Amino acid sequence: MTPAFHAYRAITRLLSPFLPGVLRRRAGKGKEDYGRMNERLARNMPNRRQGRLVWLHGASVGESRLLLEVGHRLVAARPDLMLVFTSQTLTSARLLGPALPDAAIHLMAPLDTPAVAKRFIAHWKPDLCVFGESEIWPNLIFEAGKSGAKRALVNARMTQGSADGWKRFQGMFRKLVGSFDVVLAADTDTAQRLGSLLGENVRSSGNLKSALPGPEASDFEIQRIREGFVGGRRCLVAASTHDGEEALFLDAVADIPESAVIIAPRHPERGDEVEALIRARGLPFARRSKGQVPNTRTRVLLADTMGEMGLWLRLADAVYLGGGHAEGVGGHNPLEPVRFSKPVVTGPRVHNFASMMADLEQRGLVRLADDAAGVADALQNTPPPPVAAVTALAEHADAPMVETLKALLPLIPEPGLLQ
């Protein structure tokens, strides 16, 4: 172990007695589930089924969605597998719960302390640990390695700022991530940054999010909202918005009066905050989470619910994608609305998807706008993406997933074989 890792373990060990209190305070603020706090401490967990087990860990909604698809594909190839998914946020837990494969469970992510990590790994005895994007938790990675589990980092993403930060602890990073059996970067920039930190070549398999299937939606519900709310108006959707972006979007659509507006915040628990913003502008609205039914006199539908993005994107004539104007977010995956053949506009702060955005913008599939005036212009004047470009995108969309599965499956022992 490096000095930095020794220090990290010592600090997290010293903090351990205080963490239950921190969890309770977070639960009081709605950021944790009182009923699932034992999961965070790796206590009272379900029994482990006999056979091979894969643990897949992602931080929030984006990582969880792509790992869910990886899990479905793994089970399709290896029906004998048990899968354990972990994630950090309540939003991702609500997403994963009803969508899990039959032989899978979801747990809130264990805290990264030496004792919790040891309990978690000792209980589940994973054959393969799959970490999504930027989830580097030293104690969990260390304990997984001690157990003999194979480890993989997939769809890895790293900004230059994160890379600069890790350079101060490069020895620790090399000791942890350098011992992984598979490291696949989501883009060439991340591959170069990881390669520089690790002192070896890192392969870019492409962004796994391109392979995610479009979210489903009920044809009946689409028709009901189109007739009852949209009513022939141009439908403008703000998808996955953050603090400050709803106000910018409402400024943009203020000069597009003959439009039906849908706002779907990234975190539905911000519904009260967004409702207050809409009320302050005196706009007629309906709130989806409260069962309020919009009509053709309603200007704004506040879609503060989970799992309905497929509905809103199918209704949209144009989409404002959040994350590109909010501080510290770095953009969101634009592929979903693009693959629905919708004009897409977002803000310029999209460093998490820099290479993807540049490529899509060049092909006329995404437009970047600095301010509300630019967003308004894009929403009104951007045509739907060219059919040929969308078709080409779909043809290449699954390649990153295929390459990732080819790397992961050989790491899982066959049924009945000794490790």
PDB file of C-alpha atoms in Angstrom, residues 23-255:
ATOM      1  CA  LEU A  23     -26.709   8.987   7.425  1.00  0.00           C
ATOM      2  CA  ARG A  24     -29.554   9.823   9.823  1.00  0.00           C
ATOM      3  CA  ARG A  25     -29.157  13.542   9.166  1.00  0.00           C
ATOM      4  CA  ARG A  26     -29.146  12.909   5.432  1.00  0.00           C
ATOM      5  CA  ALA A  27     -32.264  10.787   5.790  1.00  0.00           C
ATOM      6  CA  GLY A  28     -33.925  13.660   7.595  1.00  0.00           C
ATOM      7  CA  LYS A  29     -33.243  15.813   4.543  1.00  0.00           C
ATOM      8  CA  GLY A  30     -34.655  13.173   2.169  1.00  0.00           C
ATOM      9  CA  LYS A  31     -31.225  12.187   0.819  1.00  0.00           C
ATOM     10  CA  GLU A  32     -31.196   8.710   2.370  1.00  0.00           C
ATOM     11  CA  ASP A  33     -33.865   6.109   3.051  1.00  0.00           C
ATOM     12  CA  TYR A  34     -34.218   5.289   6.775  1.00  0.00           C
ATOM     13  CA  GLY A  35     -35.297   1.786   5.803  1.00  0.00           C
ATOM     14  CA  ARG A  36     -32.140   1.162   3.785  1.00  0.00           C
ATOM     15  CA  MET A  37     -29.452   2.589   6.053  1.00  0.00           C
ATOM     16  CA  ASN A  38     -28.216  -0.903   6.937  1.00  0.00           C
ATOM     17  CA  GLU A  39     -27.345  -1.395   3.270  1.00  0.00           C
ATOM     18  CA  ARG A  40     -25.011   1.590   3.444  1.00  0.00           C
ATOM     19  CA  LEU A  41     -23.271  -0.106   6.390  1.00  0.00           C
ATOM     20  CA  ALA A  42     -23.288  -3.581   4.755  1.00  0.00           C
ATOM     21  CA  ARG A  43     -25.446  -5.067   7.511  1.00  0.00           C
ATOM     22  CA  ASN A  44     -28.471  -7.386   7.367  1.00  0.00           C
ATOM     23  CA  MET A  45     -28.018  -8.003   3.641  1.00  0.00           C
ATOM     24  CA  PRO A  46     -29.949 -10.660   1.677  1.00  0.00           C
ATOM     25  CA  ASN A  47     -28.461 -14.118   1.380  1.00  0.00           C
ATOM     26  CA  ARG A  48     -26.023 -14.836  -1.408  1.00  0.00           C
ATOM     27  CA  ARG A  49     -27.246 -17.397  -3.898  1.00  0.00           C
ATOM     28  CA  GLN A  50     -24.960 -20.270  -4.878  1.00  0.00           C
ATOM     29  CA  GLY A  51     -23.142 -19.817  -8.164  1.00  0.00           C
ATOM     30  CA  ARG A  52     -21.253 -17.040  -9.897  1.00  0.00           C
ATOM     31  CA  LEU A  53     -21.945 -13.444  -8.846  1.00  0.00           C
ATOM     32  CA  VAL A  54     -21.235 -10.140 -10.556  1.00  0.00           C
ATOM     33  CA  TRP A  55     -21.348  -6.874  -8.611  1.00  0.00           C
ATOM     34  CA  LEU A  56     -22.075  -3.763 -10.705  1.00  0.00           C
ATOM     35  CA  HIS A  57     -21.634  -0.351  -9.101  1.00  0.00           C
ATOM     36  CA  GLY A  58     -22.573   3.090 -10.438  1.00  0.00           C
ATOM     37  CA  ALA A  59     -23.083   6.440  -8.785  1.00  0.00           C
ATOM     38  CA  SER A  60     -26.401   7.788  -9.998  1.00  0.00           C
ATOM     39  CA  VAL A  61     -29.040   7.511 -12.704  1.00  0.00           C
ATOM     40  CA  GLY A  62     -26.770   7.701 -15.758  1.00  0.00           C
ATOM     41  CA  GLU A  63     -24.264   5.094 -14.601  1.00  0.00           C
ATOM     42  CA  SER A  64     -27.051   2.868 -13.251  1.00  0.00           C
ATOM     43  CA  ARG A  65     -28.892   2.831 -16.568  1.00  0.00           C
ATOM     44  CA  LEU A  66     -25.859   1.752 -18.544  1.00  0.00           C
ATOM     45  CA  LEU A  67     -24.863  -0.884 -15.965  1.00  0.00           C
ATOM     46  CA  LEU A  68     -28.438  -2.169 -15.993  1.00  0.00           C
ATOM     47  CA  GLU A  69     -28.106  -2.788 -19.731  1.00  0.00           C
ATOM     48  CA  VAL A  70     -24.707  -4.436 -19.186  1.00  0.00           C
ATOM     49  CA  GLY A  71     -26.328  -6.650 -16.550  1.00  0.00           C
ATOM     50  CA  HIS A  72     -29.200  -7.677 -18.823  1.00  0.00           C
ATOM     51  CA  ARG A  73     -26.714  -8.599 -21.544  1.00  0.00           C
ATOM     52  CA  LEU A  74     -24.522 -10.557 -19.121  1.00  0.00           C
ATOM     53  CA  VAL A  75     -27.504 -12.596 -17.911  1.00  0.00           C
ATOM     54  CA  ALA A  76     -28.581 -13.232 -21.493  1.00  0.00           C
ATOM     55  CA  ALA A  77     -25.146 -14.705 -22.187  1.00  0.00           C
ATOM     56  CA  ARG A  78     -24.796 -16.400 -18.791  1.00  0.00           C
ATOM     57  CA  PRO A  79     -28.207 -17.282 -17.271  1.00  0.00           C
ATOM     58  CA  ASP A  80     -26.476 -18.853 -14.256  1.00  0.00           C
ATOM     59  CA  LEU A  81     -25.290 -15.482 -12.944  1.00  0.00           C
ATOM     60  CA  MET A  82     -26.572 -13.611  -9.908  1.00  0.00           C
ATOM     61  CA  LEU A  83     -26.192  -9.820 -10.154  1.00  0.00           C
ATOM     62  CA  VAL A  84     -25.883  -7.309  -7.319  1.00  0.00           C
ATOM     63  CA  PHE A  85     -26.349  -3.668  -8.331  1.00  0.00           C
ATOM     64  CA  THR A  86     -25.348  -0.821  -6.019  1.00  0.00           C
ATOM     65  CA  SER A  87     -25.794   2.922  -6.469  1.00  0.00           C
ATOM     66  CA  GLN A  88     -25.458   6.066  -4.390  1.00  0.00           C
ATOM     67  CA  THR A  89     -28.735   7.938  -4.902  1.00  0.00           C
ATOM     68  CA  LEU A  90     -32.397   7.350  -4.100  1.00  0.00           C
ATOM     69  CA  THR A  91     -33.304   8.416  -7.640  1.00  0.00           C
ATOM     70  CA  SER A  92     -31.172   5.646  -9.116  1.00  0.00           C
ATOM     71  CA  ALA A  93     -32.635   3.151  -6.629  1.00  0.00           C
ATOM     72  CA  ARG A  94     -36.162   3.988  -7.809  1.00  0.00           C
ATOM     73  CA  LEU A  95     -35.034   3.595 -11.420  1.00  0.00           C
ATOM     74  CA  LEU A  96     -33.332   0.240 -10.937  1.00  0.00           C
ATOM     75  CA  GLY A  97     -35.884  -1.469  -8.697  1.00  0.00           C
ATOM     76  CA  PRO A  98     -38.580  -2.375 -11.260  1.00  0.00           C
ATOM     77  CA  ALA A  99     -36.115  -2.859 -14.147  1.00  0.00           C
ATOM     78  CA  LEU A 100     -33.796  -5.493 -12.662  1.00  0.00           C
ATOM     79  CA  PRO A 101     -33.299  -8.889 -14.296  1.00  0.00           C
ATOM     80  CA  ASP A 102     -34.899 -11.805 -12.422  1.00  0.00           C
ATOM     81  CA  ALA A 103     -31.619 -12.974 -10.881  1.00  0.00           C
ATOM     82  CA  ALA A 104     -30.631  -9.562  -9.544  1.00  0.00           C
ATOM     83  CA  ILE A 105     -31.030  -7.321  -6.503  1.00  0.00           C
ATOM     84  CA  HIS A 106     -30.305  -3.665  -5.812  1.00  0.00           C
ATOM     85  CA  LEU A 107     -28.657  -2.294  -2.684  1.00  0.00           C
ATOM     86  CA  MET A 108     -27.698   1.212  -1.673  1.00  0.00           C
ATOM     87  CA  ALA A 109     -23.938   1.510  -2.112  1.00  0.00           C
ATOM     88  CA  PRO A 110     -21.828   0.563   0.904  1.00  0.00           C
ATOM     89  CA  LEU A 111     -19.820   3.345   2.507  1.00  0.00           C
ATOM     90  CA  ASP A 112     -16.136   3.217   1.621  1.00  0.00           C
ATOM     91  CA  THR A 113     -14.656   2.488   5.040  1.00  0.00           C
ATOM     92  CA  PRO A 114     -12.332  -0.446   5.756  1.00  0.00           C
ATOM     93  CA  ALA A 115     -14.849  -2.308   7.945  1.00  0.00           C
ATOM     94  CA  VAL A 116     -17.885  -1.768   5.690  1.00  0.00           C
ATOM     95  CA  ALA A 117     -15.936  -2.682   2.559  1.00  0.00           C
ATOM     96  CA  LYS A 118     -14.626  -5.842   4.192  1.00  0.00           C
ATOM     97  CA  ARG A 119     -18.142  -6.897   5.314  1.00  0.00           C
ATOM     98  CA  PHE A 120     -19.639  -6.220   1.907  1.00  0.00           C
ATOM     99  CA  ILE A 121     -17.026  -8.185  -0.059  1.00  0.00           C
ATOM    100  CA  ALA A 122     -16.910 -11.039   2.479  1.00  0.00           C
ATOM    101  CA  HIS A 123     -20.703 -11.425   2.307  1.00  0.00           C
ATOM    102  CA  TRP A 124     -21.142 -11.343  -1.470  1.00  0.00           C
ATOM    103  CA  LYS A 125     -17.860 -12.944  -2.565  1.00  0.00           C
ATOM    104  CA  PRO A 126     -18.162 -11.472  -6.088  1.00  0.00           C
ATOM    105  CA  ASP A 127     -16.472 -13.220  -8.976  1.00  0.00           C
ATOM    106  CA  LEU A 128     -16.398  -9.968 -10.943  1.00  0.00           C
ATOM    107  CA  CYS A 129     -16.719  -6.354  -9.794  1.00  0.00           C
ATOM    108  CA  VAL A 130     -17.747  -3.835 -12.456  1.00  0.00           C
ATOM    109  CA  PHE A 131     -17.356  -0.145 -11.674  1.00  0.00           C
ATOM    110  CA  GLY A 132     -19.042   2.405 -13.946  1.00  0.00           C
ATOM    111  CA  GLU A 133     -17.508   5.615 -15.281  1.00  0.00           C
ATOM    112  CA  SER A 134     -15.633   7.356 -12.425  1.00  0.00           C
ATOM    113  CA  GLU A 135     -16.473   5.276  -9.367  1.00  0.00           C
ATOM    114  CA  ILE A 136     -13.082   4.838  -7.688  1.00  0.00           C
ATOM    115  CA  TRP A 137     -13.621   3.779  -4.050  1.00  0.00           C
ATOM    116  CA  PRO A 138     -10.239   2.702  -2.641  1.00  0.00           C
ATOM    117  CA  ASN A 139     -11.346   0.500   0.274  1.00  0.00           C
ATOM    118  CA  LEU A 140     -13.923  -1.401  -1.784  1.00  0.00           C
ATOM    119  CA  ILE A 141     -11.461  -1.861  -4.653  1.00  0.00           C
ATOM    120  CA  PHE A 142      -8.758  -3.026  -2.235  1.00  0.00           C
ATOM    121  CA  GLU A 143     -10.998  -5.560  -0.490  1.00  0.00           C
ATOM    122  CA  ALA A 144     -12.288  -6.868  -3.823  1.00  0.00           C
ATOM    123  CA  GLY A 145      -8.709  -7.389  -4.959  1.00  0.00           C
ATOM    124  CA  LYS A 146      -7.798  -9.189  -1.715  1.00  0.00           C
ATOM    125  CA  SER A 147     -10.737 -11.539  -2.229  1.00  0.00           C
ATOM    126  CA  GLY A 148      -9.443 -12.607  -5.625  1.00  0.00           C
ATOM    127  CA  ALA A 149     -12.356 -11.057  -7.525  1.00  0.00           C
ATOM    128  CA  LYS A 150     -11.741  -9.821 -11.050  1.00  0.00           C
ATOM    129  CA  ARG A 151     -12.236  -6.063 -11.397  1.00  0.00           C
ATOM    130  CA  ALA A 152     -13.252  -3.900 -14.344  1.00  0.00           C
ATOM    131  CA  LEU A 153     -13.760  -0.191 -14.938  1.00  0.00           C
ATOM    132  CA  VAL A 154     -16.124   0.331 -17.870  1.00  0.00           C
ATOM    133  CA  ASN A 155     -17.247   3.432 -19.721  1.00  0.00           C
ATOM    134  CA  ALA A 156     -14.566   5.272 -17.768  1.00  0.00           C
ATOM    135  CA  ARG A 157     -14.805   9.035 -17.891  1.00  0.00           C
ATOM    136  CA  MET A 158     -12.284  11.483 -16.475  1.00  0.00           C
ATOM    137  CA  THR A 159     -12.086  15.232 -16.910  1.00  0.00           C
ATOM    138  CA  GLN A 160      -8.763  17.041 -17.050  1.00  0.00           C
ATOM    139  CA  GLY A 161      -9.485  18.493 -13.614  1.00  0.00           C
ATOM    140  CA  SER A 162      -9.948  15.022 -12.136  1.00  0.00           C
ATOM    141  CA  ALA A 163      -6.802  13.795 -13.856  1.00  0.00           C
ATOM    142  CA  ASP A 164      -4.825  16.716 -12.423  1.00  0.00           C
ATOM    143  CA  GLY A 165      -6.212  15.907  -8.978  1.00  0.00           C
ATOM    144  CA  TRP A 166      -5.209  12.241  -9.220  1.00  0.00           C
ATOM    145  CA  LYS A 167      -1.680  13.195 -10.270  1.00  0.00           C
ATOM    146  CA  ARG A 168      -1.048  14.158  -6.644  1.00  0.00           C
ATOM    147  CA  PHE A 169      -1.869  10.565  -5.682  1.00  0.00           C
ATOM    148  CA  GLN A 170      -0.608   8.840  -8.797  1.00  0.00           C
ATOM    149  CA  GLY A 171       1.031   6.009  -6.893  1.00  0.00           C
ATOM    150  CA  MET A 172      -2.231   5.195  -5.133  1.00  0.00           C
ATOM    151  CA  PHE A 173      -4.155   5.407  -8.405  1.00  0.00           C
ATOM    152  CA  ARG A 174      -1.726   3.046 -10.145  1.00  0.00           C
ATOM    153  CA  LYS A 175      -1.864   0.605  -7.243  1.00  0.00           C
ATOM    154  CA  LEU A 176      -5.674   0.496  -7.325  1.00  0.00           C
ATOM    155  CA  VAL A 177      -6.775   0.963 -10.937  1.00  0.00           C
ATOM    156  CA  GLY A 178      -3.558  -0.342 -12.460  1.00  0.00           C
ATOM    157  CA  SER A 179      -4.362  -3.756 -11.029  1.00  0.00           C
ATOM    158  CA  PHE A 180      -7.773  -3.910 -12.735  1.00  0.00           C
ATOM    159  CA  ASP A 181      -8.276  -6.734 -15.193  1.00  0.00           C
ATOM    160  CA  VAL A 182     -10.135  -4.479 -17.653  1.00  0.00           C
ATOM    161  CA  VAL A 183     -10.140  -0.699 -18.089  1.00  0.00           C
ATOM    162  CA  LEU A 184     -12.250   0.664 -20.954  1.00  0.00           C
ATOM    163  CA  ALA A 185     -12.588   4.393 -21.560  1.00  0.00           C
ATOM    164  CA  ALA A 186     -15.713   6.045 -22.932  1.00  0.00           C
ATOM    165  CA  ASP A 187     -13.732   8.418 -25.139  1.00  0.00           C
ATOM    166  CA  THR A 188     -10.234   9.027 -26.443  1.00  0.00           C
ATOM    167  CA  ASP A 189      -9.586  12.005 -24.123  1.00  0.00           C
ATOM    168  CA  THR A 190     -10.299   9.868 -21.051  1.00  0.00           C
ATOM    169  CA  ALA A 191      -8.183   7.040 -22.503  1.00  0.00           C
ATOM    170  CA  GLN A 192      -5.233   9.419 -22.821  1.00  0.00           C
ATOM    171  CA  ARG A 193      -5.692  10.789 -19.281  1.00  0.00           C
ATOM    172  CA  LEU A 194      -5.988   7.333 -17.767  1.00  0.00           C
ATOM    173  CA  GLY A 195      -3.036   6.120 -19.823  1.00  0.00           C
ATOM    174  CA  SER A 196      -0.922   8.996 -18.524  1.00  0.00           C
ATOM    175  CA  LEU A 197      -1.844   8.235 -14.912  1.00  0.00           C
ATOM    176  CA  LEU A 198      -1.360   4.486 -15.243  1.00  0.00           C
ATOM    177  CA  GLY A 199       1.733   4.578 -17.446  1.00  0.00           C
ATOM    178  CA  GLU A 200       0.197   2.217 -19.988  1.00  0.00           C
ATOM    179  CA  ASN A 201      -2.119   2.279 -22.968  1.00  0.00           C
ATOM    180  CA  VAL A 202      -5.848   2.379 -22.180  1.00  0.00           C
ATOM    181  CA  ARG A 203      -8.373   1.385 -24.817  1.00  0.00           C
ATOM    182  CA  SER A 204     -11.418   3.501 -25.697  1.00  0.00           C
ATOM    183  CA  SER A 205     -14.366   1.245 -26.460  1.00  0.00           C
ATOM    184  CA  GLY A 206     -16.736   4.177 -27.061  1.00  0.00           C
ATOM    185  CA  ASN A 207     -19.522   5.493 -24.870  1.00  0.00           C
ATOM    186  CA  LEU A 208     -21.805   2.720 -23.596  1.00  0.00           C
ATOM    187  CA  LYS A 209     -24.680   5.170 -23.385  1.00  0.00           C
ATOM    188  CA  SER A 210     -24.959   5.053 -27.158  1.00  0.00           C
ATOM    189  CA  ALA A 211     -26.131   1.439 -26.827  1.00  0.00           C
ATOM    190  CA  LEU A 212     -28.921   2.123 -24.329  1.00  0.00           C
ATOM    191  CA  PRO A 213     -32.391   1.416 -25.718  1.00  0.00           C
ATOM    192  CA  GLY A 214     -34.750   4.359 -25.884  1.00  0.00           C
ATOM    193  CA  PRO A 215     -37.085   4.626 -22.880  1.00  0.00           C
ATOM    194  CA  GLU A 216     -40.490   3.066 -23.374  1.00  0.00           C
ATOM    195  CA  ALA A 217     -43.836   4.898 -23.307  1.00  0.00           C
ATOM    196  CA  SER A 218     -47.494   3.964 -23.507  1.00  0.00           C
ATOM    197  CA  ASP A 219     -49.117   4.756 -26.862  1.00  0.00           C
ATOM    198  CA  PHE A 220     -52.366   5.407 -25.004  1.00  0.00           C
ATOM    199  CA  GLU A 221     -50.684   7.923 -22.675  1.00  0.00           C
ATOM    200  CA  ILE A 222     -48.938   9.657 -25.566  1.00  0.00           C
ATOM    201  CA  GLN A 223     -52.234  10.103 -27.363  1.00  0.00           C
ATOM    202  CA  ARG A 224     -54.060  11.204 -24.213  1.00  0.00           C
ATOM    203  CA  ILE A 225     -51.549  13.958 -23.408  1.00  0.00           C
ATOM    204  CA  ARG A 226     -51.175  14.997 -27.040  1.00  0.00           C
ATOM    205  CA  GLU A 227     -54.926  15.520 -27.378  1.00  0.00           C
ATOM    206  CA  GLY A 228     -55.673  16.797 -23.875  1.00  0.00           C
ATOM    207  CA  PHE A 229     -52.636  19.051 -23.312  1.00  0.00           C
ATOM    208  CA  VAL A 230     -50.623  19.714 -26.466  1.00  0.00           C
ATOM    209  CA  GLY A 231     -53.706  20.217 -28.621  1.00  0.00           C
ATOM    210  CA  GLY A 232     -51.887  21.039 -31.840  1.00  0.00           C
ATOM    211  CA  ARG A 233     -49.439  23.458 -30.234  1.00  0.00           C
ATOM    212  CA  ARG A 234     -45.674  23.151 -30.694  1.00  0.00           C
ATOM    213  CA  CYS A 235     -44.439  21.023 -27.779  1.00  0.00           C
ATOM    214  CA  LEU A 236     -41.155  22.141 -26.210  1.00  0.00           C
ATOM    215  CA  VAL A 237     -39.525  19.858 -23.629  1.00  0.00           C
ATOM    216  CA  ALA A 238     -36.840  20.690 -21.073  1.00  0.00           C
ATOM    217  CA  ALA A 239     -35.266  17.350 -20.128  1.00  0.00           C
ATOM    218  CA  SER A 240     -33.014  16.575 -17.154  1.00  0.00           C
ATOM    219  CA  THR A 241     -32.741  20.173 -15.980  1.00  0.00           C
ATOM    220  CA  HIS A 242     -30.842  21.440 -12.936  1.00  0.00           C
ATOM    221  CA  ASP A 243     -31.069  24.502 -10.711  1.00  0.00           C
ATOM    222  CA  GLY A 244     -31.055  27.645 -12.858  1.00  0.00           C
ATOM    223  CA  GLU A 245     -31.848  25.862 -16.096  1.00  0.00           C
ATOM    224  CA  GLU A 246     -35.625  25.872 -15.626  1.00  0.00           C
ATOM    225  CA  ALA A 247     -35.514  29.676 -15.342  1.00  0.00           C
ATOM    226  CA  LEU A 248     -33.358  29.934 -18.467  1.00  0.00           C
ATOM    227  CA  PHE A 249     -35.717  27.631 -20.363  1.00  0.00           C
ATOM    228  CA  LEU A 250     -38.790  29.597 -19.275  1.00  0.00           C
ATOM    229  CA  ASP A 251     -37.070  32.797 -20.432  1.00  0.00           C
ATOM    230  CA  ALA A 252     -36.427  31.115 -23.780  1.00  0.00           C
ATOM    231  CA  VAL A 253     -40.030  29.985 -24.309  1.00  0.00           C
ATOM    232  CA  ALA A 254     -41.554  33.256 -23.102  1.00  0.00           C
ATOM    233  CA  ASP A 255     -41.336  34.583 -26.665  1.00  0.00           C
TER     234      ASP A 255
END
